[in-house]
Amino acid sequence: MKINEIYTQLDNIGCLTFTTIKDTYPISRIAHFFTFDELGLYFRTMTVKPFYSQLIESKKIAICGMSASTKVSKNDNAMPIFDSGYTIRLTGDTEEVSFEYVKEKALTDAGFALALKDIEKYPAMTTFRISAFTGEIYDYDFECEHREHKLIRELFTFGKTNDYKYGISINDNCIQCGRCYKKCSFKAIQFNSGKYCIDSSKCDACGDCFIACKSNAITIIN
Ligand code: SF4
Ligand code: SF4
């Protein structure tokens, strides 16, 4: 995914959870991005807030959000049924951006122009850029209203090597018994050329296949 596409998905949600580390504990608050450019994603905070000092100290952040989706009803098992939607999360490195940078960008970018007005109104305000990050979009349709499987997961990265691995795979211990295939409610396990394999873009990492397999043939990648 390109940075403009990532920004659009974040901006569609609007209010996101921004988490930093204070000492050894994570601290969260709600904030939003106001624009992006070729160097990263931008948000603002005040220099007097704990958020600011945590950003300056650790230079690390984790962000997540969920598109508008409500618990609409319950099924026969009294389990909630959700509208389709998506969640997004990213983890990355932050850096403070100078007022001069915002001022210059404001000449050509409406997001920066608005930020400039805000900073002029509230002088304790400052701007941060997330300059390198990895993340994921988790697009869900749990009732399979719009497609045949529940999930589409897409990893993305910006400004750094994508060394982020996750998920579940089938290893060489597999005896092709098919127990995992029958168990997977996400339709993430396929049978191709005489072998079972897992499509990580559809896998929820729910662990049902791991529990079902009696041959120690499911590997958890983390
Ligand atoms: S349950 Fe285990 S052994 Fe059977 S097909 Fe799945 S991975 Fe292979
Ligand atoms: S972890 Fe869950 S979703 Fe993923 S392949 Fe196994 S059973 Fe399917």
Coordinates of N, CA and C and ligand atoms in Angstrom, one line a residue, residues 170 173-180 196 212-215 217-218, ligand 1:
I170 N 1.7 -24.5 7.8 CA 1.8 -26.0 7.9 C 3.2 -26.5 7.5
N173 N 5.6 -32.0 8.8 CA 5.0 -33.1 9.6 C 3.7 -33.5 9.1
C174 N 3.1 -32.7 8.2 CA 1.7 -32.8 7.8 C 1.5 -34.2 7.1
I175 N 0.5 -34.9 7.5 CA 0.1 -36.2 6.9 C -1.1 -36.1 6.0
Q176 N -1.5 -34.8 5.7 CA -2.6 -34.5 4.8 C -3.9 -35.2 5.3
C177 N -4.2 -35.2 6.6 CA -5.4 -35.8 7.1 C -6.6 -34.9 6.9
G178 N -6.4 -33.6 6.8 CA -7.6 -32.7 6.5 C -8.3 -32.2 7.7
R179 N -7.9 -32.6 8.9 CA -8.6 -32.2 10.1 C -8.6 -30.6 10.2
C180 N -7.5 -30.0 10.0 CA -7.4 -28.5 10.1 C -8.4 -27.9 9.1
Y196 N -2.1 -29.5 1.9 CA -2.8 -28.4 2.6 C -1.8 -27.2 2.9
A212 N -6.6 -28.7 16.5 CA -7.1 -29.9 15.8 C -6.0 -30.8 15.3
C213 N -4.9 -30.3 14.9 CA -3.8 -31.1 14.3 C -3.2 -32.0 15.4
K214 N -3.1 -33.3 15.1 CA -2.5 -34.3 16.0 C -1.1 -34.7 15.6
S215 N -0.6 -34.0 14.6 CA 0.7 -34.4 14.0 C 1.8 -33.4 14.2
A217 N 2.0 -30.5 13.1 CA 2.3 -30.0 11.8 C 1.9 -28.5 11.6
I218 N 1.5 -27.8 12.6 CA 1.1 -26.4 12.5 C 2.2 -25.6 13.2
Ligands
SF4_1 S1 -4.5 -31.4 10.7 FE1 -2.2 -31.4 10.7 S2 -1.6 -33.2 9.7 FE2 -3.8 -33.0 9.2 S3 -3.8 -31.8 7.3 FE3 -3.8 -30.3 8.9 S4 -1.7 -29.8 9.3 FE4 -1.7 -31.7 8.1

